Amino acid sequence: MDVGFLKPLFDRPGPWAGVYMDTSRSTEDAPRRRMLRERFVADQLAGQGADRATCDAVIERLAGEQVARASAGRALFAADGEVVLDLPLAASPIDVVTSWSMLPRVAPLAAFRGEWPACLVAFVDQAGADLELRDDTGSRPAGRAAGRRAHGRGHRSVPADRHEWHYRNRVGNTWEQTADRVADELVRQWSDGDAELLILAGDPRERRAVRDRLPEPLRATTEEMRHGSRASGCSELLNAEIDHARAEYARAHLESVLDLFRAGRGRPGGPGPGGHDGAGPQTSGAAEGVPAVVEAMRSHQAATLLLGTAGGDMRHEVWIGPDADQVAVQRSQARAMGVRTPEPARADDALVRSAAVADTEVLVVPEGLQGPAGGLGAVLRWHA
């Protein structure tokens, strides 16, 4: 998951109020449940030390919540009397969870937001393509690619001679040019956007022709759907196909990253830049455990931060300063970095902050998959 969207939370100092909750409307007493939930949230935050203005801002936002909400859950983060981030969640938290801490409690987002890739969807036919972007916030139009219009013959009869051949050849050439234009527009949008998966829907012959014209790196991340057309748009069957393709992409990506992590952990590695065995990022291409991962994130050597669903490393206390790179295992280390008053924080929240600022990917390792032993790991970038 790309956690760059969390950057607004780290542009201002804490402490921060955090709230995770279910937003489903599956029972008839939903209004009463909302009122009880708002009172519970207010009591919990006040009991944890949140100031009145911040509590009021959170409750005001909850009270103004729309009855119909598409997401399964919701996360809010507020500081200094203002809700800074209000995010939909792909999974519903079982309980209402509140926090009041110097760093916003952001680590659970990696599990609740989901890790499906953003995808660019193209509905293709002989006249061009309608484009749509799908990501964690939903789906929205992304423009269109128009081709050349083939000129028909009306009701006139043309003998099956060289005139017929020229007509068919002209129509074929028109479609070839349209496929070129659609492919060019997809390449342009892919280069300018953040999509990780390209979906082609529509007429089989046309979508295949567009795919054949894509450059190989883009073609490798392209999936063709059997359902849906440009005229009818999305159907339930097409939505299910797209969801399956996104889930498979996420699964395959996680497996490939875990393969890199396991291979890197298994190689014999020397001491990292910290100068002490186990204290810095390992030269094997993987880091595991709090000291190694903290050093890897602080030195921007981590390509991917791995968070487990169990293990004590995530709850380990580290020491932080106001900057994302100011994170240390010991208070004295933080002071040596120039932090006058180090603050304690959970390791997972501090490392997700570092990941957001450094544009490092964050992935959750579900239970049952072999990941970092204590719940924290990283795949390191290779340097020439």
Short mmCIF file of N, CA, C and O in Angstrom, two decimals, residues 56-65 74 76 83-86:
data_model
loop_
_atom_site.label_atom_id
_atom_site.label_comp_id
_atom_site.label_asym_id
_atom_site.label_seq_id
_atom_site.Cartn_x
_atom_site.Cartn_y
_atom_site.Cartn_z
N ASP A 56 -14.61 17.86 20.41
CA ASP A 56 -15.79 18.45 19.77
C ASP A 56 -15.71 18.33 18.25
O ASP A 56 -16.72 18.08 17.58
N ALA A 57 -14.51 18.53 17.70
CA ALA A 57 -14.36 18.44 16.24
C ALA A 57 -14.67 17.02 15.75
O ALA A 57 -15.33 16.84 14.72
N VAL A 58 -14.20 16.01 16.49
CA VAL A 58 -14.46 14.62 16.11
C VAL A 58 -15.95 14.32 16.19
O VAL A 58 -16.54 13.74 15.26
N ILE A 59 -16.60 14.72 17.29
CA ILE A 59 -18.03 14.43 17.47
C ILE A 59 -18.87 15.17 16.44
O ILE A 59 -19.85 14.63 15.91
N GLU A 60 -18.49 16.41 16.13
CA GLU A 60 -19.22 17.16 15.11
C GLU A 60 -19.13 16.47 13.76
O GLU A 60 -20.11 16.40 13.02
N ARG A 61 -17.95 15.95 13.43
CA ARG A 61 -17.82 15.23 12.17
C ARG A 61 -18.66 13.96 12.17
O ARG A 61 -19.31 13.64 11.17
N LEU A 62 -18.66 13.24 13.27
CA LEU A 62 -19.46 12.01 13.34
C LEU A 62 -20.95 12.32 13.27
O LEU A 62 -21.72 11.60 12.63
N ALA A 63 -21.38 13.39 13.93
CA ALA A 63 -22.79 13.75 13.94
C ALA A 63 -23.27 14.17 12.56
O ALA A 63 -24.45 13.98 12.22
N GLY A 64 -22.37 14.72 11.74
CA GLY A 64 -22.74 15.12 10.40
C GLY A 64 -22.59 14.04 9.37
O GLY A 64 -22.75 14.29 8.18
N GLU A 65 -22.31 12.85 9.82
CA GLU A 65 -22.10 11.72 8.91
C GLU A 65 -23.37 11.42 8.12
O GLU A 65 -24.48 11.42 8.66
N ARG A 74 -14.45 3.35 8.89
CA ARG A 74 -14.03 4.75 8.81
C ARG A 74 -12.94 5.01 9.84
O ARG A 74 -12.98 4.47 10.95
N LEU A 76 -10.76 8.40 11.53
CA LEU A 76 -10.62 9.84 11.65
C LEU A 76 -9.38 10.17 12.45
O LEU A 76 -9.06 9.47 13.43
N VAL A 83 -10.42 18.08 12.39
CA VAL A 83 -10.30 16.76 11.77
C VAL A 83 -9.47 16.92 10.51
O VAL A 83 -9.89 17.57 9.55
N VAL A 84 -8.29 16.34 10.50
CA VAL A 84 -7.35 16.52 9.39
C VAL A 84 -7.55 15.48 8.31
O VAL A 84 -7.39 15.75 7.12
N LEU A 85 -7.94 14.27 8.70
CA LEU A 85 -8.11 13.18 7.73
C LEU A 85 -9.29 12.32 8.14
O LEU A 85 -9.41 11.93 9.30
N ASP A 86 -10.18 12.05 7.18
CA ASP A 86 -11.35 11.22 7.38
C ASP A 86 -11.37 10.21 6.24
O ASP A 86 -11.63 10.57 5.09
#
